[in-house]
Amino acid sequence: HTESDAAEKAAPTVPAATAIPDRLVAGWHARSSATRIPALGDAVVVTGDGGDVVAHDPFTGHEVWSYRRDLALCTTDAVWPGSSDSVLAVYRNSRGCSEVTALDGKTGRRTAARSSDADNTLHLVSDSGYVVAQGPTRLETWGSNLVRGIEYGRVDAPVNPDVQPGRANCRLFSSAISGDRVAVIEHCGEEPGYRLTVLGALLNSEEKVTEYGSSLLTIDTLQAPPVLVAMNSSTISIYDAGSTNPGSPTPPRIRLFNQDGVPGSTHDVKGERTPRADSVPIDDDPVVTYWTGQATVVLDAGTGRPKYQVPGTLGPGALMDRQLLLPSPSGISVRDVETGREIRTIALTRTDFRGGTVSLRVIGQVVVEQRGDMIEAFVPAP
C-alpha cells in the first residue's frame, strides 16, 4: 500500500541568491495541508496532503519525487538541510501519528523508519541535530537515524517508571530545541498556570530524562498559552500574549529565559491576546521572525533578544541576499535586516488570498509562501 517514485538522480542543490529580483510573479501553487510553513530542502519544495508527500522543483513546480501511502499524513517537514537533507513523513494509524519514514531530500529514496505510540496530532520542530515530535500529551526527540532520544509526557506502560519527572496529566502546547536541550510549554494537573520546562534531548547516564529547570510562567490559565519562539545555546524566547486580569494586567511581550528556565528580561511588543494557531516562528540565521497577529517581531538568533518589530505585516519572513523579506498586504517588504528600515516593496498578486497568516521562506531566488493549506511559489519575472 505504498508507492515510492524516487528520482533517478539527485536534484541539484539550489545556490543562495546573490541578488533580489526586481519583480516576482506567481510561478506555481499546490495544496499542502500537512505543513505549517514552507518545507524547503537543499534542492526542493516539499508539500504534503492526504497520503502524498511530493517534492517540487522550486522554479517550475514539477514533481521531482513522490512518496504515497494509503494512510492519512499527519505532518511532513524538510529537516537538516546542508547535512543529511532529509524529509520526514509522519502517518496516522491506530496508535496515532505513529509511522515515520525518512526520505532523502534530493531523491526521495527511503533512508530510515520508526514507529511508536503517538498522539493523533503532531508537530515537528528541528535544529541541526535533533527533531522534537510534539503532540498535545507527549513528545519525543529523534536523531537523524530516527532513533529516539527521550519520550516525555504520557508514557504508556513505562519499562522504568522513575524515568520521567514527577508531574502528571500534562498538556503540551509548544516546544523548541537547541543542541542537547528541549524546552516545552505545558499545563499539568491542577496547577494554576502554564509552565516552562527544560529537558535534556537524550537520556542521561542513568537512562532517565534530565530536567534542567521548570517554573510557572503565569498565575492562571485564563489567558492563552505562551508560545516558544526561539531557543539557542543560552536563551529561550517566549511570546506571552499578556493578561487582562484587573489585578495584574500585562501587555503582549517577549520574555527571555536562560537554558535552565530562569527568567530574564521582558520586551513589550504589539500583538494579539490570542496567538494565531497558524503563526509559526521562522529561524533564518542571523534572525528569527515571529508574527504576533499585529506585527512581525524580529529577534537576534544568537541572543534571542528582539531587535525590532514591523507592524502591518502578514506573517514571518526570511532572508534573501542578506536582506529581510516580509509578507505585506501589497506584496513583499524588503528591509535592512539589522535596522528593519524598508528598502523597497515588491508587488505581488497572490492566488486566491482571503486573509490569514502568510509564512514566507526563500530557496535561491524563489519566494515560497504558505497560506492556510496552500503553497505558492513566486519566481523572478522574465
Tab-separated table of C-alpha atoms in Angstrom:
chain	number	residue	atom	x	y	z
A	1	HIS	CA	0.000	0.000	0.000
A	2	THR	CA	2.977	2.311	-0.567
A	3	GLU	CA	4.111	3.956	-3.780
A	4	SER	CA	7.611	5.404	-3.869
A	5	ASP	CA	8.515	7.253	-7.068
A	6	ALA	CA	12.122	8.210	-6.400
A	7	ALA	CA	14.191	10.409	-8.695
A	8	GLU	CA	16.691	8.666	-10.953
A	9	LYS	CA	19.395	11.147	-9.988
A	10	ALA	CA	19.772	13.616	-7.152
A	11	ALA	CA	18.261	17.040	-7.704
A	12	PRO	CA	20.947	19.746	-7.684
A	13	THR	CA	21.296	21.982	-4.652
A	14	VAL	CA	19.814	25.424	-5.270
A	15	PRO	CA	22.507	28.075	-4.719
A	16	ALA	CA	21.806	31.022	-2.451
A	17	ALA	CA	20.630	34.159	-4.221
A	18	THR	CA	23.226	36.848	-4.894
A	19	ALA	CA	20.592	39.466	-5.717
A	20	ILE	CA	16.922	40.105	-5.062
A	21	PRO	CA	14.804	40.089	-8.244
A	22	ASP	CA	13.277	43.404	-9.304
A	23	ARG	CA	9.958	41.659	-9.936
A	24	LEU	CA	8.378	38.378	-8.873
A	25	VAL	CA	5.447	36.609	-10.494
A	26	ALA	CA	3.305	33.671	-9.403
A	27	GLY	CA	5.055	30.546	-10.638
A	28	TRP	CA	3.063	27.602	-9.273
A	29	HIS	CA	0.957	26.524	-6.332
A	30	ALA	CA	-0.020	23.254	-4.651
A	31	ARG	CA	-2.143	22.063	-1.757
A	32	SER	CA	-0.163	21.264	1.402
A	33	SER	CA	-2.350	20.660	4.450
A	34	ALA	CA	0.409	18.694	6.237
A	35	THR	CA	2.877	21.601	6.510
A	36	ARG	CA	2.620	24.725	8.679
A	37	ILE	CA	5.337	26.755	6.939
A	38	PRO	CA	7.027	26.035	3.589
A	39	ALA	CA	9.144	22.867	3.850
A	40	LEU	CA	12.375	23.547	1.970
A	41	GLY	CA	15.227	21.131	1.379
A	42	ASP	CA	18.529	21.913	-0.297
A	43	ALA	CA	17.004	21.289	-3.724
A	44	VAL	CA	13.212	21.038	-3.479
A	45	VAL	CA	9.988	22.430	-2.029
A	46	VAL	CA	8.060	19.685	-0.212
A	47	THR	CA	4.276	19.546	0.028
A	48	GLY	CA	2.080	17.068	1.899
A	49	ASP	CA	-1.619	16.346	1.554
A	50	GLY	CA	-3.850	13.306	2.061
A	51	GLY	CA	-1.345	10.460	1.937
A	52	ASP	CA	1.031	12.136	-0.535
A	53	VAL	CA	4.425	13.727	0.000
A	54	VAL	CA	5.687	15.470	-3.141
A	55	ALA	CA	8.997	17.220	-3.801
A	56	HIS	CA	8.753	20.033	-6.347
A	57	ASP	CA	11.317	21.826	-8.460
A	58	PRO	CA	11.302	25.304	-6.838
A	59	PHE	CA	11.233	27.187	-10.133
A	60	THR	CA	8.701	25.153	-12.121
A	61	GLY	CA	6.723	23.187	-9.537
A	62	HIS	CA	7.348	19.979	-11.482
A	63	GLU	CA	7.416	16.786	-9.432
A	64	VAL	CA	10.966	15.676	-8.633
A	65	TRP	CA	9.930	12.683	-6.496
A	66	SER	CA	6.924	11.490	-4.524
A	67	TYR	CA	6.020	9.105	-1.724
A	68	ARG	CA	2.444	7.909	-1.183
A	69	ARG	CA	0.712	5.683	1.359
A	70	ASP	CA	-2.879	4.623	1.977
A	71	LEU	CA	-2.730	6.240	5.442
A	72	ALA	CA	-3.529	9.810	6.436
A	73	LEU	CA	-0.492	12.074	6.568
A	74	CYS	CA	-0.190	13.861	9.938
A	75	THR	CA	2.690	16.126	9.041
A	76	THR	CA	5.770	16.367	6.872
A	77	ASP	CA	8.854	18.558	7.037
A	78	ALA	CA	12.263	19.046	5.469
A	79	VAL	CA	14.957	18.788	8.140
A	80	TRP	CA	18.750	19.000	8.435
A	81	PRO	CA	19.437	20.899	5.195
A	82	GLY	CA	23.122	21.215	4.473
A	83	SER	CA	23.867	17.837	6.065
A	84	SER	CA	21.635	14.769	5.711
A	85	ASP	CA	18.960	16.874	3.931
A	86	SER	CA	16.014	14.670	4.904
A	87	VAL	CA	12.242	14.792	4.581
A	88	LEU	CA	10.194	13.256	7.382
A	89	ALA	CA	6.729	11.900	6.593
A	90	VAL	CA	4.545	11.050	9.599
A	91	TYR	CA	1.418	8.915	9.036
A	92	ARG	CA	-1.519	8.111	11.291
A	93	ASN	CA	-2.504	4.561	12.220
A	94	SER	CA	-4.318	3.008	15.191
A	95	ARG	CA	-1.541	4.231	17.539
A	96	GLY	CA	-1.816	7.874	16.496
A	97	CYS	CA	0.723	9.746	14.343
A	98	SER	CA	2.974	6.766	14.723
A	99	GLU	CA	4.533	5.676	11.447
A	100	VAL	CA	7.508	7.785	10.422
A	101	THR	CA	9.540	7.499	7.233
A	102	ALA	CA	12.715	9.436	6.467
A	103	LEU	CA	13.325	10.220	2.800
A	104	ASP	CA	16.400	11.576	1.063
A	105	GLY	CA	15.535	15.163	0.168
A	106	LYS	CA	17.197	15.109	-3.257
A	107	THR	CA	15.962	11.703	-4.463
A	108	GLY	CA	13.005	10.613	-2.315
A	109	ARG	CA	14.650	7.296	-1.501
A	110	ARG	CA	13.751	5.849	1.895
A	111	THR	CA	16.569	6.055	4.441
A	112	ALA	CA	15.009	5.168	7.821
A	113	ALA	CA	11.709	4.410	9.543
A	114	ARG	CA	10.295	4.193	13.061
A	115	SER	CA	7.007	3.538	14.852
A	116	SER	CA	5.933	4.250	18.406
A	117	ASP	CA	2.978	5.393	20.461
A	118	ALA	CA	1.909	8.934	19.493
A	119	ASP	CA	-0.888	11.486	19.754
A	120	ASN	CA	-3.413	11.960	16.957
A	121	THR	CA	-1.864	15.321	16.046
A	122	LEU	CA	1.833	16.074	15.868
A	123	HIS	CA	4.188	18.977	15.116
A	124	LEU	CA	7.859	18.678	14.191
A	125	VAL	CA	10.487	21.161	15.380
A	126	SER	CA	14.151	20.681	14.494
A	127	ASP	CA	17.615	22.116	14.856
A	128	SER	CA	20.862	20.947	13.259
A	129	GLY	CA	20.981	17.717	15.289
A	130	TYR	CA	17.582	16.555	16.513
A	131	VAL	CA	13.865	16.711	15.855
A	132	VAL	CA	11.181	17.174	18.501
A	133	ALA	CA	7.911	15.407	17.629
A	134	GLN	CA	5.339	17.022	19.893
A	135	GLY	CA	1.670	16.257	20.354
A	136	PRO	CA	-0.757	17.563	22.972
A	137	THR	CA	0.133	14.911	25.597
A	138	ARG	CA	3.618	13.595	24.754
A	139	LEU	CA	6.784	14.401	22.866
A	140	GLU	CA	9.805	12.530	21.595
A	141	THR	CA	13.217	13.537	20.265
A	142	TRP	CA	14.760	11.759	17.276
A	143	GLY	CA	18.232	11.808	15.793
A	144	SER	CA	18.930	11.728	12.060
A	145	ASN	CA	18.724	7.904	12.153
A	146	LEU	CA	15.244	8.253	13.790
A	147	VAL	CA	16.463	6.588	16.980
A	148	ARG	CA	14.565	8.058	19.925
A	149	GLY	CA	16.403	10.178	22.465
A	150	ILE	CA	13.670	10.774	25.062
A	151	GLU	CA	9.932	10.454	25.448
A	152	TYR	CA	8.159	12.879	27.772
A	153	GLY	CA	4.606	13.315	28.975
A	154	ARG	CA	2.143	10.474	28.583
A	155	VAL	CA	4.091	7.218	28.516
A	156	ASP	CA	2.073	4.011	28.246
A	157	ALA	CA	3.378	1.049	30.258
A	158	PRO	CA	6.810	2.531	31.019
A	159	VAL	CA	9.571	-0.043	31.406
A	160	ASN	CA	11.236	2.124	34.064
A	161	PRO	CA	8.569	4.095	35.950
A	162	ASP	CA	11.027	6.560	37.519
A	163	VAL	CA	12.496	7.796	34.219
A	164	GLN	CA	10.134	10.788	33.914
A	165	PRO	CA	9.965	13.969	36.029
A	166	GLY	CA	7.217	13.781	38.642
A	167	ARG	CA	4.425	15.854	37.039
A	168	ALA	CA	1.388	14.077	35.588
A	169	ASN	CA	-1.615	14.816	33.367
A	170	CYS	CA	0.241	17.480	31.422
A	171	ARG	CA	-0.945	19.115	28.214
A	172	LEU	CA	1.861	20.285	25.903
A	173	PHE	CA	1.382	23.448	23.844
A	174	SER	CA	4.662	24.292	22.088
A	175	SER	CA	8.281	23.173	22.062
A	176	ALA	CA	11.749	24.148	20.857
A	177	ILE	CA	15.171	22.533	20.705
A	178	SER	CA	18.767	23.715	20.694
A	179	GLY	CA	21.721	21.370	20.954
A	180	ASP	CA	21.165	18.903	23.778
A	181	ARG	CA	18.175	20.682	25.397
A	182	VAL	CA	14.455	20.827	24.733
A	183	ALA	CA	12.037	23.465	26.012
A	184	VAL	CA	8.313	22.817	26.326
A	185	ILE	CA	5.364	24.908	27.494
A	186	GLU	CA	2.807	22.803	29.332
A	187	HIS	CA	-0.016	22.820	31.840
A	188	CYS	CA	-0.003	19.994	34.366
A	189	GLY	CA	-2.744	18.580	36.574
A	190	GLU	CA	-4.338	21.124	38.907
A	191	GLU	CA	-1.536	23.692	38.662
A	192	PRO	CA	-2.759	27.297	38.428
A	193	GLY	CA	-0.772	28.421	35.379
A	194	TYR	CA	1.292	27.457	32.343
A	195	ARG	CA	4.777	26.062	32.927
A	196	LEU	CA	8.124	26.228	31.092
A	197	THR	CA	10.180	23.045	31.407
A	198	VAL	CA	13.698	22.480	30.053
A	199	LEU	CA	14.761	18.876	29.415
A	200	GLY	CA	17.764	17.023	28.069
A	201	ALA	CA	17.312	15.837	24.480
A	202	LEU	CA	18.865	12.462	25.379
A	203	LEU	CA	18.569	10.189	28.390
A	204	ASN	CA	21.299	10.715	30.983
A	205	SER	CA	23.798	8.109	32.177
A	206	GLU	CA	21.124	6.629	34.459
A	207	GLU	CA	18.744	6.254	31.497
A	208	LYS	CA	16.475	8.985	32.872
A	209	VAL	CA	15.077	12.212	31.431
A	210	THR	CA	17.129	15.142	32.732
A	211	GLU	CA	15.172	18.179	33.863
A	212	TYR	CA	17.338	21.296	33.897
A	213	GLY	CA	14.625	23.585	35.201
A	214	SER	CA	10.865	24.095	35.406
A	215	SER	CA	8.838	27.077	36.570
A	216	LEU	CA	5.363	28.555	36.257
A	217	LEU	CA	5.013	31.278	33.627
A	218	THR	CA	1.551	32.579	34.527
A	219	ILE	CA	-0.621	32.808	37.629
A	220	ASP	CA	-3.654	31.289	35.892
A	221	THR	CA	-4.833	29.780	32.619
A	222	LEU	CA	-7.384	32.488	31.797
A	223	GLN	CA	-5.014	33.814	29.147
A	224	ALA	CA	-3.820	31.968	26.056
A	225	PRO	CA	-0.799	29.654	26.453
A	226	PRO	CA	2.540	31.402	25.826
A	227	VAL	CA	4.397	30.328	22.675
A	228	LEU	CA	8.020	29.210	22.362
A	229	VAL	CA	9.504	31.412	19.653
A	230	ALA	CA	13.255	30.753	19.712
A	231	MET	CA	15.923	28.800	21.538
A	232	ASN	CA	19.709	28.924	21.294
A	233	SER	CA	22.669	27.827	23.400
A	234	SER	CA	21.988	30.478	26.054
A	235	THR	CA	18.445	31.852	25.736
A	236	ILE	CA	14.822	30.780	25.382
A	237	SER	CA	12.432	33.370	23.890
A	238	ILE	CA	8.705	33.152	24.594
A	239	TYR	CA	5.768	35.173	23.275
A	240	ASP	CA	3.432	35.891	26.182
A	241	ALA	CA	0.219	37.482	24.906
A	242	GLY	CA	-0.369	39.049	28.318
A	243	SER	CA	-3.293	39.188	30.685
A	244	THR	CA	-6.286	41.495	31.093
A	245	ASN	CA	-6.643	40.470	34.736
A	246	PRO	CA	-7.788	43.687	36.523
A	247	GLY	CA	-5.460	42.967	39.418
A	248	SER	CA	-2.297	42.488	37.352
A	249	PRO	CA	-2.751	43.305	33.651
A	250	THR	CA	0.259	42.707	31.393
A	251	PRO	CA	0.833	43.668	27.732
A	252	PRO	CA	1.909	41.284	24.970
A	253	ARG	CA	5.647	40.764	25.327
A	254	ILE	CA	8.667	38.634	24.514
A	255	ARG	CA	10.050	37.068	27.690
A	256	LEU	CA	13.603	35.749	27.870
A	257	PHE	CA	14.823	32.807	29.983
A	258	ASN	CA	18.187	31.115	30.250
A	259	GLN	CA	18.732	27.466	29.328
A	260	ASP	CA	17.782	26.381	32.827
A	261	GLY	CA	14.448	28.183	32.534
A	262	VAL	CA	15.420	31.064	34.839
A	263	PRO	CA	13.581	34.279	33.828
A	264	GLY	CA	15.436	37.289	32.443
A	265	SER	CA	14.346	40.443	30.650
A	266	THR	CA	10.974	41.205	29.061
A	267	HIS	CA	10.238	43.263	25.941
A	268	ASP	CA	6.790	44.698	25.139
A	269	VAL	CA	5.544	44.119	21.581
A	270	LYS	CA	2.417	44.714	19.546
A	271	GLY	CA	0.337	41.559	19.469
A	272	GLU	CA	-2.987	39.839	19.786
A	273	ARG	CA	-4.201	38.426	23.089
A	274	THR	CA	-4.702	35.011	21.495
A	275	PRO	CA	-1.686	33.889	19.426
A	276	ARG	CA	-2.604	32.719	15.945
A	277	ALA	CA	-2.613	28.922	15.762
A	278	ASP	CA	-1.054	29.077	12.283
A	279	SER	CA	1.724	31.510	13.279
A	280	VAL	CA	4.986	29.543	13.411
A	281	PRO	CA	8.420	31.122	14.039
A	282	ILE	CA	10.864	31.023	11.139
A	283	ASP	CA	14.560	30.667	12.011
A	284	ASP	CA	16.784	32.046	9.253
A	285	ASP	CA	20.133	32.831	10.854
A	286	PRO	CA	21.018	35.503	11.937
A	287	VAL	CA	17.373	36.270	12.796
A	288	VAL	CA	14.186	34.556	13.935
A	289	THR	CA	10.883	36.099	12.887
A	290	TYR	CA	7.525	35.611	14.587
A	291	TRP	CA	4.158	37.125	13.704
A	292	THR	CA	2.053	38.231	16.668
A	293	GLY	CA	-1.082	38.913	14.622
A	294	GLN	CA	-0.295	42.638	14.601
A	295	ALA	CA	3.432	42.791	13.821
A	296	THR	CA	6.420	40.703	12.829
A	297	VAL	CA	8.902	40.602	15.702
A	298	VAL	CA	12.499	40.148	14.542
A	299	LEU	CA	14.793	38.500	17.108
A	300	ASP	CA	18.554	38.092	17.079
A	301	ALA	CA	19.087	34.356	16.587
A	302	GLY	CA	22.276	34.419	18.669
A	303	THR	CA	20.917	36.219	21.739
A	304	GLY	CA	17.168	35.609	21.476
A	305	ARG	CA	16.524	39.322	22.052
A	306	PRO	CA	14.031	41.252	19.916
A	307	LYS	CA	15.824	43.657	17.553
A	308	TYR	CA	12.720	45.471	16.276
A	309	GLN	CA	9.140	44.856	15.172
A	310	VAL	CA	7.405	45.675	11.921
A	311	PRO	CA	3.669	46.459	12.256
A	312	GLY	CA	1.171	45.836	9.476
A	313	THR	CA	2.789	42.694	8.081
A	314	LEU	CA	1.047	39.399	7.263
A	315	GLY	CA	3.461	36.918	8.807
A	316	PRO	CA	7.085	35.872	9.435
A	317	GLY	CA	9.742	36.097	6.743
A	318	ALA	CA	13.236	35.100	5.660
A	319	LEU	CA	16.486	36.380	4.183
A	320	MET	CA	17.492	36.745	0.549
A	321	ASP	CA	20.891	38.212	-0.309
A	322	ARG	CA	21.355	39.392	3.312
A	323	GLN	CA	18.117	41.384	3.302
A	324	LEU	CA	14.887	40.522	5.119
A	325	LEU	CA	11.743	39.762	3.125
A	326	LEU	CA	8.429	40.101	4.956
A	327	PRO	CA	4.953	39.430	3.524
A	328	SER	CA	2.856	42.598	3.370
A	329	PRO	CA	-0.639	43.417	2.057
A	330	SER	CA	0.868	44.855	-1.136
A	331	GLY	CA	3.410	42.087	-1.688
A	332	ILE	CA	6.859	41.727	-0.125
A	333	SER	CA	8.570	44.333	2.022
A	334	VAL	CA	12.362	44.269	1.553
A	335	ARG	CA	14.113	45.508	4.699
A	336	ASP	CA	17.554	46.040	6.141
A	337	VAL	CA	17.983	43.038	8.416
A	338	GLU	CA	19.891	44.978	11.081
A	339	THR	CA	17.623	48.008	11.457
A	340	GLY	CA	14.292	46.995	9.926
A	341	ARG	CA	14.361	50.005	7.591
A	342	GLU	CA	12.278	49.373	4.478
A	343	ILE	CA	14.344	49.451	1.297
A	344	ARG	CA	11.601	48.782	-1.242
A	345	THR	CA	8.439	46.805	-1.910
A	346	ILE	CA	7.973	44.033	-4.473
A	347	ALA	CA	4.360	43.988	-5.635
A	348	LEU	CA	2.678	40.561	-5.702
A	349	THR	CA	-0.652	39.166	-6.802
A	350	ARG	CA	-1.412	36.249	-4.507
A	351	THR	CA	-3.620	33.462	-5.854
A	352	ASP	CA	-6.967	33.209	-4.070
A	353	PHE	CA	-5.736	35.064	-0.972
A	354	ARG	CA	-8.513	35.678	1.551
A	355	GLY	CA	-6.544	36.804	4.590
A	356	GLY	CA	-4.818	34.926	7.391
A	357	THR	CA	-1.199	34.233	8.224
A	358	VAL	CA	1.324	34.297	5.370
A	359	SER	CA	4.565	32.407	6.149
A	360	LEU	CA	7.406	33.291	3.770
A	361	ARG	CA	10.596	31.378	3.115
A	362	VAL	CA	13.259	31.548	0.399
A	363	ILE	CA	15.076	28.998	-1.760
A	364	GLY	CA	17.519	30.603	-4.174
A	365	GLN	CA	15.675	33.462	-5.896
A	366	VAL	CA	12.289	31.813	-5.358
A	367	VAL	CA	9.979	33.120	-2.637
A	368	VAL	CA	7.689	30.416	-1.234
A	369	GLU	CA	4.612	31.290	0.832
A	370	GLN	CA	2.293	29.110	2.869
A	371	ARG	CA	-1.235	30.432	3.339
A	372	GLY	CA	-3.579	28.012	5.068
A	373	ASP	CA	-3.237	24.740	3.187
A	374	MET	CA	-1.793	26.336	0.033
A	375	ILE	CA	1.834	26.670	-1.009
A	376	GLU	CA	2.575	29.284	-3.654
A	377	ALA	CA	5.967	29.955	-5.236
A	378	PHE	CA	6.913	33.314	-6.756
A	379	VAL	CA	9.714	33.284	-9.316
A	380	PRO	CA	11.769	36.047	-10.935
A	381	ALA	CA	9.848	37.744	-13.746
A	382	PRO	CA	11.269	37.008	-17.192
